[in-house]
mmCIF file of N, CA and C in Angstrom:
data_model
loop_
_atom_site.group_PDB
_atom_site.id
_atom_site.type_symbol
_atom_site.label_atom_id
_atom_site.label_comp_id
_atom_site.label_asym_id
_atom_site.label_seq_id
_atom_site.Cartn_x
_atom_site.Cartn_y
_atom_site.Cartn_z
ATOM 1 N N GLN O 1 -20.611 -3.752 -7.407
ATOM 2 C CA GLN O 1 -20.509 -5.197 -7.503
ATOM 3 C C GLN O 1 -19.911 -5.748 -6.209
ATOM 4 N N VAL O 2 -20.638 -6.629 -5.565
ATOM 5 C CA VAL O 2 -20.157 -7.228 -4.319
ATOM 6 C C VAL O 2 -19.298 -8.439 -4.653
ATOM 7 N N GLN O 3 -18.154 -8.520 -4.017
ATOM 8 C CA GLN O 3 -17.269 -9.684 -4.169
ATOM 9 C C GLN O 3 -16.940 -10.254 -2.808
ATOM 10 N N LEU O 4 -16.902 -11.576 -2.746
ATOM 11 C CA LEU O 4 -16.524 -12.282 -1.520
ATOM 12 C C LEU O 4 -15.260 -13.072 -1.796
ATOM 13 N N VAL O 5 -14.241 -12.870 -0.986
ATOM 14 C CA VAL O 5 -12.967 -13.566 -1.162
ATOM 15 C C VAL O 5 -12.684 -14.382 0.090
ATOM 16 N N GLU O 6 -12.542 -15.679 -0.093
ATOM 17 C CA GLU O 6 -12.320 -16.582 1.028
ATOM 18 C C GLU O 6 -10.844 -16.907 1.181
ATOM 19 N N SER O 7 -10.486 -17.252 2.399
ATOM 20 C CA SER O 7 -9.142 -17.722 2.687
ATOM 21 C C SER O 7 -9.173 -18.598 3.931
ATOM 22 N N GLY O 8 -8.094 -19.336 4.142
ATOM 23 C CA GLY O 8 -7.964 -20.080 5.380
ATOM 24 C C GLY O 8 -8.100 -21.591 5.281
ATOM 25 N N GLY O 9 -8.432 -22.096 4.105
ATOM 26 C CA GLY O 9 -8.553 -23.539 3.969
ATOM 27 C C GLY O 9 -7.188 -24.208 3.956
ATOM 28 N N GLY O 10 -7.191 -25.532 3.916
ATOM 29 C CA GLY O 10 -5.938 -26.261 3.868
ATOM 30 C C GLY O 10 -6.089 -27.686 4.324
ATOM 31 N N LEU O 11 -4.948 -28.303 4.567
ATOM 32 C CA LEU O 11 -4.884 -29.690 5.030
ATOM 33 C C LEU O 11 -4.609 -29.693 6.527
ATOM 34 N N VAL O 12 -5.406 -30.441 7.257
ATOM 35 C CA VAL O 12 -5.235 -30.503 8.700
ATOM 36 C C VAL O 12 -5.489 -31.929 9.157
ATOM 37 N N GLN O 13 -4.841 -32.323 10.243
ATOM 38 C CA GLN O 13 -5.054 -33.660 10.792
ATOM 39 C C GLN O 13 -6.350 -33.706 11.588
ATOM 40 N N PRO O 14 -6.937 -34.873 11.719
ATOM 41 C CA PRO O 14 -8.130 -34.999 12.566
ATOM 42 C C PRO O 14 -7.854 -34.446 13.963
ATOM 43 N N GLY O 15 -8.821 -33.697 14.468
ATOM 44 C CA GLY O 15 -8.674 -33.046 15.760
ATOM 45 C C GLY O 15 -8.100 -31.651 15.677
ATOM 46 N N GLY O 16 -7.630 -31.272 14.515
ATOM 47 C CA GLY O 16 -7.047 -29.951 14.345
ATOM 48 C C GLY O 16 -8.074 -28.869 14.125
ATOM 49 N N SER O 17 -7.583 -27.651 13.911
ATOM 50 C CA SER O 17 -8.451 -26.486 13.752
ATOM 51 C C SER O 17 -8.059 -25.688 12.522
ATOM 52 N N LEU O 18 -9.031 -25.025 11.953
ATOM 53 C CA LEU O 18 -8.829 -24.057 10.881
ATOM 54 C C LEU O 18 -9.797 -22.905 11.085
ATOM 55 N N ARG O 19 -9.404 -21.739 10.589
ATOM 56 C CA ARG O 19 -10.291 -20.572 10.624
ATOM 57 C C ARG O 19 -10.440 -20.048 9.205
ATOM 58 N N LEU O 20 -11.642 -20.107 8.700
ATOM 59 C CA LEU O 20 -11.938 -19.580 7.375
ATOM 60 C C LEU O 20 -12.363 -18.122 7.485
ATOM 61 N N SER O 21 -11.951 -17.332 6.499
ATOM 62 C CA SER O 21 -12.346 -15.928 6.428
ATOM 63 C C SER O 21 -13.035 -15.656 5.104
ATOM 64 N N CYS O 22 -13.962 -14.721 5.132
ATOM 65 C CA CYS O 22 -14.689 -14.316 3.928
ATOM 66 C C CYS O 22 -14.754 -12.790 3.950
ATOM 67 N N ALA O 23 -13.941 -12.159 3.117
ATOM 68 C CA ALA O 23 -13.879 -10.704 3.079
ATOM 69 C C ALA O 23 -14.786 -10.179 1.976
ATOM 70 N N ALA O 24 -15.674 -9.282 2.354
ATOM 71 C CA ALA O 24 -16.622 -8.716 1.404
ATOM 72 C C ALA O 24 -16.184 -7.326 0.964
ATOM 73 N N SER O 25 -16.276 -7.072 -0.334
ATOM 74 C CA SER O 25 -16.003 -5.740 -0.861
ATOM 75 C C SER O 25 -17.185 -5.312 -1.721
ATOM 76 N N GLY O 26 -17.311 -4.001 -1.907
ATOM 77 C CA GLY O 26 -18.450 -3.493 -2.645
ATOM 78 C C GLY O 26 -19.549 -3.056 -1.690
ATOM 79 N N ARG O 27 -20.616 -2.555 -2.257
ATOM 80 C CA ARG O 27 -21.690 -1.989 -1.445
ATOM 81 C C ARG O 27 -22.767 -3.038 -1.183
ATOM 82 N N ILE O 28 -22.896 -3.373 0.075
ATOM 83 C CA ILE O 28 -23.906 -4.349 0.486
ATOM 84 C C ILE O 28 -25.064 -3.590 1.113
ATOM 85 N N VAL O 29 -26.273 -3.881 0.665
ATOM 86 C CA VAL O 29 -27.449 -3.136 1.107
ATOM 87 C C VAL O 29 -28.397 -4.074 1.840
ATOM 88 N N SER O 30 -28.559 -3.844 3.133
ATOM 89 C CA SER O 30 -29.531 -4.581 3.954
ATOM 90 C C SER O 30 -29.361 -6.092 3.837
ATOM 91 N N ILE O 31 -28.311 -6.589 4.470
ATOM 92 C CA ILE O 31 -28.067 -8.033 4.498
ATOM 93 C C ILE O 31 -29.273 -8.746 5.089
ATOM 94 N N ASN O 32 -29.711 -9.832 4.449
ATOM 95 C CA ASN O 32 -30.765 -10.648 5.042
ATOM 96 C C ASN O 32 -30.351 -12.092 5.247
ATOM 97 N N PHE O 33 -29.118 -12.441 4.851
ATOM 98 C CA PHE O 33 -28.606 -13.781 5.120
ATOM 99 C C PHE O 33 -27.083 -13.763 5.069
ATOM 100 N N MET O 34 -26.461 -14.466 6.029
ATOM 101 C CA MET O 34 -25.018 -14.698 6.015
ATOM 102 C C MET O 34 -24.783 -16.130 6.456
ATOM 103 N N GLY O 35 -23.959 -16.838 5.726
ATOM 104 C CA GLY O 35 -23.719 -18.215 6.119
ATOM 105 C C GLY O 35 -22.560 -18.863 5.397
ATOM 106 N N TRP O 36 -22.228 -20.046 5.862
ATOM 107 C CA TRP O 36 -21.199 -20.880 5.251
ATOM 108 C C TRP O 36 -21.841 -22.185 4.789
ATOM 109 N N PHE O 37 -21.524 -22.587 3.577
ATOM 110 C CA PHE O 37 -21.952 -23.849 3.009
ATOM 111 C C PHE O 37 -20.717 -24.704 2.748
ATOM 112 N N ARG O 38 -20.951 -25.988 2.550
ATOM 113 C CA ARG O 38 -19.861 -26.850 2.105
ATOM 114 C C ARG O 38 -20.406 -27.888 1.130
ATOM 115 N N GLN O 39 -19.493 -28.365 0.286
ATOM 116 C CA GLN O 39 -19.871 -29.379 -0.693
ATOM 117 C C GLN O 39 -18.731 -30.385 -0.825
ATOM 118 N N ALA O 40 -19.037 -31.619 -0.473
ATOM 119 C CA ALA O 40 -18.088 -32.714 -0.629
ATOM 120 C C ALA O 40 -18.351 -33.403 -1.967
ATOM 121 N N PRO O 41 -17.343 -34.068 -2.518
ATOM 122 C CA PRO O 41 -17.529 -34.739 -3.814
ATOM 123 C C PRO O 41 -18.705 -35.699 -3.782
ATOM 124 N N GLY O 42 -19.580 -35.578 -4.774
ATOM 125 C CA GLY O 42 -20.732 -36.457 -4.869
ATOM 126 C C GLY O 42 -21.899 -36.061 -4.007
ATOM 127 N N ASN O 43 -21.728 -35.000 -3.221
ATOM 128 C CA ASN O 43 -22.802 -34.554 -2.325
ATOM 129 C C ASN O 43 -23.363 -33.211 -2.769
ATOM 130 N N GLU O 44 -24.556 -32.918 -2.307
ATOM 131 C CA GLU O 44 -25.127 -31.597 -2.555
ATOM 132 C C GLU O 44 -24.493 -30.585 -1.597
ATOM 133 N N ARG O 45 -24.556 -29.336 -2.011
ATOM 134 C CA ARG O 45 -24.067 -28.272 -1.139
ATOM 135 C C ARG O 45 -25.006 -28.152 0.056
ATOM 136 N N GLU O 46 -24.425 -28.089 1.251
ATOM 137 C CA GLU O 46 -25.245 -28.006 2.456
ATOM 138 C C GLU O 46 -24.874 -26.783 3.285
ATOM 139 N N LEU O 47 -25.879 -26.241 3.952
ATOM 140 C CA LEU O 47 -25.663 -25.120 4.858
ATOM 141 C C LEU O 47 -25.045 -25.649 6.148
ATOM 142 N N VAL O 48 -23.914 -25.093 6.511
ATOM 143 C CA VAL O 48 -23.198 -25.524 7.708
ATOM 144 C C VAL O 48 -23.486 -24.606 8.877
ATOM 145 N N ALA O 49 -23.451 -23.307 8.639
ATOM 146 C CA ALA O 49 -23.626 -22.344 9.721
ATOM 147 C C ALA O 49 -24.267 -21.082 9.180
ATOM 148 N N GLU O 50 -25.118 -20.488 10.001
ATOM 149 C CA GLU O 50 -25.829 -19.272 9.622
ATOM 150 C C GLU O 50 -25.707 -18.259 10.748
ATOM 151 N N LEU O 51 -25.505 -17.009 10.363
ATOM 152 C CA LEU O 51 -25.518 -15.906 11.322
ATOM 153 C C LEU O 51 -26.712 -15.043 10.972
ATOM 154 N N THR O 52 -27.697 -15.010 11.855
ATOM 155 C CA THR O 52 -28.920 -14.289 11.537
ATOM 156 C C THR O 52 -28.734 -12.787 11.727
ATOM 157 N N THR O 53 -29.662 -12.038 11.181
ATOM 158 C CA THR O 53 -29.548 -10.581 11.228
ATOM 159 C C THR O 53 -29.687 -10.031 12.639
ATOM 160 N N ASP O 54 -30.276 -10.826 13.542
ATOM 161 C CA ASP O 54 -30.371 -10.362 14.923
ATOM 162 C C ASP O 54 -29.265 -10.934 15.800
ATOM 163 N N GLY O 55 -28.255 -11.535 15.154
ATOM 164 C CA GLY O 55 -27.069 -11.969 15.885
ATOM 165 C C GLY O 55 -27.091 -13.390 16.381
ATOM 166 N N ASN O 56 -28.148 -14.125 16.094
ATOM 167 C CA ASN O 56 -28.187 -15.524 16.505
ATOM 168 C C ASN O 56 -27.443 -16.399 15.501
ATOM 169 N N THR O 57 -27.103 -17.595 15.953
ATOM 170 C CA THR O 57 -26.386 -18.527 15.086
ATOM 171 C C THR O 57 -27.134 -19.852 14.995
ATOM 172 N N ASN O 58 -27.027 -20.488 13.848
ATOM 173 C CA ASN O 58 -27.606 -21.811 13.639
ATOM 174 C C ASN O 58 -26.573 -22.689 12.963
ATOM 175 N N TYR O 59 -26.540 -23.950 13.353
ATOM 176 C CA TYR O 59 -25.555 -24.875 12.819
ATOM 177 C C TYR O 59 -26.224 -26.187 12.433
ATOM 178 N N VAL O 60 -25.660 -26.831 11.413
ATOM 179 C CA VAL O 60 -26.098 -28.183 11.110
ATOM 180 C C VAL O 60 -25.630 -29.082 12.256
ATOM 181 N N GLY O 61 -26.393 -30.120 12.554
ATOM 182 C CA GLY O 61 -26.121 -30.922 13.732
ATOM 183 C C GLY O 61 -24.722 -31.491 13.806
ATOM 184 N N SER O 62 -24.155 -31.848 12.678
ATOM 185 C CA SER O 62 -22.855 -32.518 12.663
ATOM 186 C C SER O 62 -21.694 -31.615 13.088
ATOM 187 N N VAL O 63 -21.917 -30.294 13.110
ATOM 188 C CA VAL O 63 -20.825 -29.387 13.484
ATOM 189 C C VAL O 63 -21.101 -28.626 14.768
ATOM 190 N N LYS O 64 -22.257 -28.827 15.361
ATOM 191 C CA LYS O 64 -22.583 -28.110 16.597
ATOM 192 C C LYS O 64 -21.561 -28.411 17.677
ATOM 193 N N GLY O 65 -21.133 -27.353 18.352
ATOM 194 C CA GLY O 65 -20.133 -27.501 19.403
ATOM 195 C C GLY O 65 -18.705 -27.515 18.895
ATOM 196 N N ARG O 66 -18.534 -27.584 17.570
ATOM 197 C CA ARG O 66 -17.176 -27.603 17.011
ATOM 198 C C ARG O 66 -16.905 -26.374 16.135
ATOM 199 N N PHE O 67 -17.904 -25.887 15.452
ATOM 200 C CA PHE O 67 -17.759 -24.743 14.539
ATOM 201 C C PHE O 67 -18.408 -23.508 15.151
ATOM 202 N N THR O 68 -17.827 -22.346 14.854
ATOM 203 C CA THR O 68 -18.389 -21.074 15.313
ATOM 204 C C THR O 68 -18.349 -20.068 14.172
ATOM 205 N N ILE O 69 -19.498 -19.513 13.849
ATOM 206 C CA ILE O 69 -19.582 -18.469 12.827
ATOM 207 C C ILE O 69 -19.603 -17.117 13.519
ATOM 208 N N SER O 70 -18.899 -16.159 12.919
ATOM 209 C CA SER O 70 -18.873 -14.816 13.499
ATOM 210 C C SER O 70 -18.642 -13.811 12.385
ATOM 211 N N ARG O 71 -18.720 -12.531 12.792
ATOM 212 C CA ARG O 71 -18.612 -11.466 11.797
ATOM 213 C C ARG O 71 -17.931 -10.261 12.418
ATOM 214 N N ASP O 72 -17.087 -9.617 11.640
ATOM 215 C CA ASP O 72 -16.522 -8.323 12.011
ATOM 216 C C ASP O 72 -17.145 -7.289 11.079
ATOM 217 N N SER O 73 -18.116 -6.538 11.579
ATOM 218 C CA SER O 73 -18.838 -5.592 10.727
ATOM 219 C C SER O 73 -17.985 -4.410 10.311
ATOM 220 N N ILE O 74 -16.913 -4.141 11.043
ATOM 221 C CA ILE O 74 -16.040 -3.020 10.687
ATOM 222 C C ILE O 74 -15.241 -3.344 9.438
ATOM 223 N N THR O 75 -14.722 -4.550 9.353
ATOM 224 C CA THR O 75 -13.926 -4.954 8.189
ATOM 225 C C THR O 75 -14.756 -5.713 7.155
ATOM 226 N N ASN O 76 -16.051 -5.890 7.417
ATOM 227 C CA ASN O 76 -16.921 -6.655 6.498
ATOM 228 C C ASN O 76 -16.361 -8.043 6.220
ATOM 229 N N THR O 77 -15.967 -8.710 7.289
ATOM 230 C CA THR O 77 -15.399 -10.052 7.166
ATOM 231 C C THR O 77 -16.210 -11.018 8.011
ATOM 232 N N MET O 78 -16.477 -12.173 7.432
ATOM 233 C CA MET O 78 -17.177 -13.237 8.138
ATOM 234 C C MET O 78 -16.193 -14.372 8.366
ATOM 235 N N PHE O 79 -16.329 -15.057 9.487
ATOM 236 C CA PHE O 79 -15.392 -16.109 9.845
ATOM 237 C C PHE O 79 -16.129 -17.415 10.136
ATOM 238 N N LEU O 80 -15.394 -18.497 9.986
ATOM 239 C CA LEU O 80 -15.864 -19.799 10.451
ATOM 240 C C LEU O 80 -14.694 -20.469 11.164
ATOM 241 N N GLN O 81 -14.783 -20.494 12.483
ATOM 242 C CA GLN O 81 -13.773 -21.186 13.294
ATOM 243 C C GLN O 81 -14.181 -22.645 13.386
ATOM 244 N N MET O 82 -13.297 -23.529 12.970
ATOM 245 C CA MET O 82 -13.591 -24.964 12.945
ATOM 246 C C MET O 82 -12.602 -25.685 13.850
ATOM 247 N N ASN O 83 -13.108 -26.294 14.899
ATOM 248 C CA ASN O 83 -12.278 -27.031 15.851
ATOM 249 C C ASN O 83 -12.625 -28.508 15.819
ATOM 250 N N ASN O 84 -11.704 -29.310 16.345
ATOM 251 C CA ASN O 84 -11.908 -30.758 16.411
ATOM 252 C C ASN O 84 -12.394 -31.304 15.058
ATOM 253 N N LEU O 85 -11.664 -30.961 14.027
ATOM 254 C CA LEU O 85 -12.073 -31.342 12.686
ATOM 255 C C LEU O 85 -12.012 -32.854 12.488
ATOM 256 N N LYS O 86 -12.952 -33.340 11.680
ATOM 257 C CA LYS O 86 -13.071 -34.755 11.406
ATOM 258 C C LYS O 86 -12.931 -34.999 9.895
ATOM 259 N N PRO O 87 -12.544 -36.192 9.489
ATOM 260 C CA PRO O 87 -12.418 -36.470 8.050
ATOM 261 C C PRO O 87 -13.695 -36.161 7.274
ATOM 262 N N GLU O 88 -14.846 -36.350 7.905
ATOM 263 C CA GLU O 88 -16.105 -36.082 7.209
ATOM 264 C C GLU O 88 -16.373 -34.589 7.019
ATOM 265 N N ASP O 89 -15.537 -33.741 7.589
ATOM 266 C CA ASP O 89 -15.643 -32.303 7.335
ATOM 267 C C ASP O 89 -14.945 -31.906 6.032
ATOM 268 N N THR O 90 -14.250 -32.840 5.419
ATOM 269 C CA THR O 90 -13.555 -32.556 4.170
ATOM 270 C C THR O 90 -14.547 -32.134 3.098
ATOM 271 N N ALA O 91 -14.306 -30.957 2.517
ATOM 272 C CA ALA O 91 -15.217 -30.399 1.516
ATOM 273 C C ALA O 91 -14.647 -29.076 1.022
ATOM 274 N N VAL O 92 -15.282 -28.537 0.002
ATOM 275 C CA VAL O 92 -15.043 -27.150 -0.388
ATOM 276 C C VAL O 92 -16.056 -26.294 0.366
ATOM 277 N N TYR O 93 -15.553 -25.274 1.026
ATOM 278 C CA TYR O 93 -16.401 -24.403 1.839
ATOM 279 C C TYR O 93 -16.629 -23.083 1.114
ATOM 280 N N TYR O 94 -17.880 -22.636 1.129
ATOM 281 C CA TYR O 94 -18.277 -21.413 0.448
ATOM 282 C C TYR O 94 -18.971 -20.470 1.420
ATOM 283 N N CYS O 95 -18.617 -19.203 1.378
ATOM 284 C CA CYS O 95 -19.395 -18.228 2.123
ATOM 285 C C CYS O 95 -20.485 -17.664 1.211
ATOM 286 N N ASN O 96 -21.543 -17.230 1.839
ATOM 287 C CA ASN O 96 -22.706 -16.753 1.098
ATOM 288 C C ASN O 96 -23.338 -15.590 1.840
ATOM 289 N N ILE O 97 -23.580 -14.522 1.136
ATOM 290 C CA ILE O 97 -24.268 -13.355 1.688
ATOM 291 C C ILE O 97 -25.379 -12.964 0.718
ATOM 292 N N ARG O 98 -26.514 -12.616 1.283
ATOM 293 C CA ARG O 98 -27.642 -12.154 0.468
ATOM 294 C C ARG O 98 -28.100 -10.805 0.997
ATOM 295 N N ASP O 99 -28.354 -9.887 0.050
ATOM 296 C CA ASP O 99 -28.890 -8.602 0.459
ATOM 297 C C ASP O 99 -30.081 -8.266 -0.431
ATOM 298 N N LEU O 100 -30.526 -7.047 -0.361
ATOM 299 C CA LEU O 100 -31.718 -6.660 -1.118
ATOM 300 C C LEU O 100 -31.501 -6.776 -2.623
ATOM 301 N N ARG O 101 -30.237 -6.752 -3.050
ATOM 302 C CA ARG O 101 -29.982 -6.683 -4.482
ATOM 303 C C ARG O 101 -29.482 -7.988 -5.082
ATOM 304 N N GLY O 102 -29.117 -8.962 -4.264
ATOM 305 C CA GLY O 102 -28.623 -10.192 -4.877
ATOM 306 C C GLY O 102 -28.102 -11.211 -3.903
ATOM 307 N N ILE O 103 -27.580 -12.285 -4.466
ATOM 308 C CA ILE O 103 -26.994 -13.390 -3.720
ATOM 309 C C ILE O 103 -25.538 -13.506 -4.162
ATOM 310 N N TYR O 104 -24.629 -13.567 -3.198
ATOM 311 C CA TYR O 104 -23.209 -13.533 -3.500
ATOM 312 C C TYR O 104 -22.519 -14.740 -2.884
ATOM 313 N N TRP O 105 -21.603 -15.337 -3.664
ATOM 314 C CA TRP O 105 -20.844 -16.490 -3.210
ATOM 315 C C TRP O 105 -19.351 -16.214 -3.269
ATOM 316 N N GLY O 106 -18.636 -16.782 -2.306
ATOM 317 C CA GLY O 106 -17.195 -16.800 -2.397
ATOM 318 C C GLY O 106 -16.749 -17.830 -3.419
ATOM 319 N N GLN O 107 -15.459 -17.836 -3.712
ATOM 320 C CA GLN O 107 -14.925 -18.723 -4.740
ATOM 321 C C GLN O 107 -14.765 -20.155 -4.246
ATOM 322 N N GLY O 108 -14.854 -20.341 -2.939
ATOM 323 C CA GLY O 108 -14.678 -21.670 -2.365
ATOM 324 C C GLY O 108 -13.250 -21.877 -1.898
ATOM 325 N N THR O 109 -13.115 -22.554 -0.776
ATOM 326 C CA THR O 109 -11.796 -22.894 -0.248
ATOM 327 C C THR O 109 -11.824 -24.351 0.214
ATOM 328 N N GLN O 110 -10.803 -25.091 -0.170
ATOM 329 C CA GLN O 110 -10.752 -26.514 0.123
ATOM 330 C C GLN O 110 -10.295 -26.756 1.550
ATOM 331 N N VAL O 111 -11.042 -27.577 2.262
ATOM 332 C CA VAL O 111 -10.654 -28.048 3.593
ATOM 333 C C VAL O 111 -10.522 -29.567 3.505
ATOM 334 N N THR O 112 -9.350 -30.061 3.835
ATOM 335 C CA THR O 112 -9.090 -31.501 3.815
ATOM 336 C C THR O 112 -8.623 -31.941 5.189
ATOM 337 N N VAL O 113 -9.346 -32.887 5.759
ATOM 338 C CA VAL O 113 -9.000 -33.403 7.087
ATOM 339 C C VAL O 113 -8.536 -34.843 6.911
ATOM 340 N N SER O 114 -7.252 -35.055 7.129
ATOM 341 C CA SER O 114 -6.681 -36.370 6.881
ATOM 342 C C SER O 114 -5.392 -36.532 7.663
ATOM 343 N N SER O 115 -5.140 -37.769 8.083
ATOM 344 C CA SER O 115 -3.874 -38.049 8.755
ATOM 345 C C SER O 115 -2.829 -38.524 7.760
#
């Protein structure tokens, strides 16, 4: 059973930074998707950042140049470095991994950007 445990959310002022972590446990077989989603109240869940299997990254336009997705394959941890945070980044952030056997979600971590 694959489990994803997130950490790193919190309250930050506009312009601040946070680093989200997503630690994976269990046996993952042939990853075909890794990414971070977010969902703000009243909004649909949206894909924020993707790390492709060949090492490329894709970002939604609103976070390009501010967010960076990365992975430590030794510790099976995925990260989302978020810089220059804005109030509109406020949401619950979820990590997501898909492999040959299923789709896995983290429990979600709240990010609040407010002065």
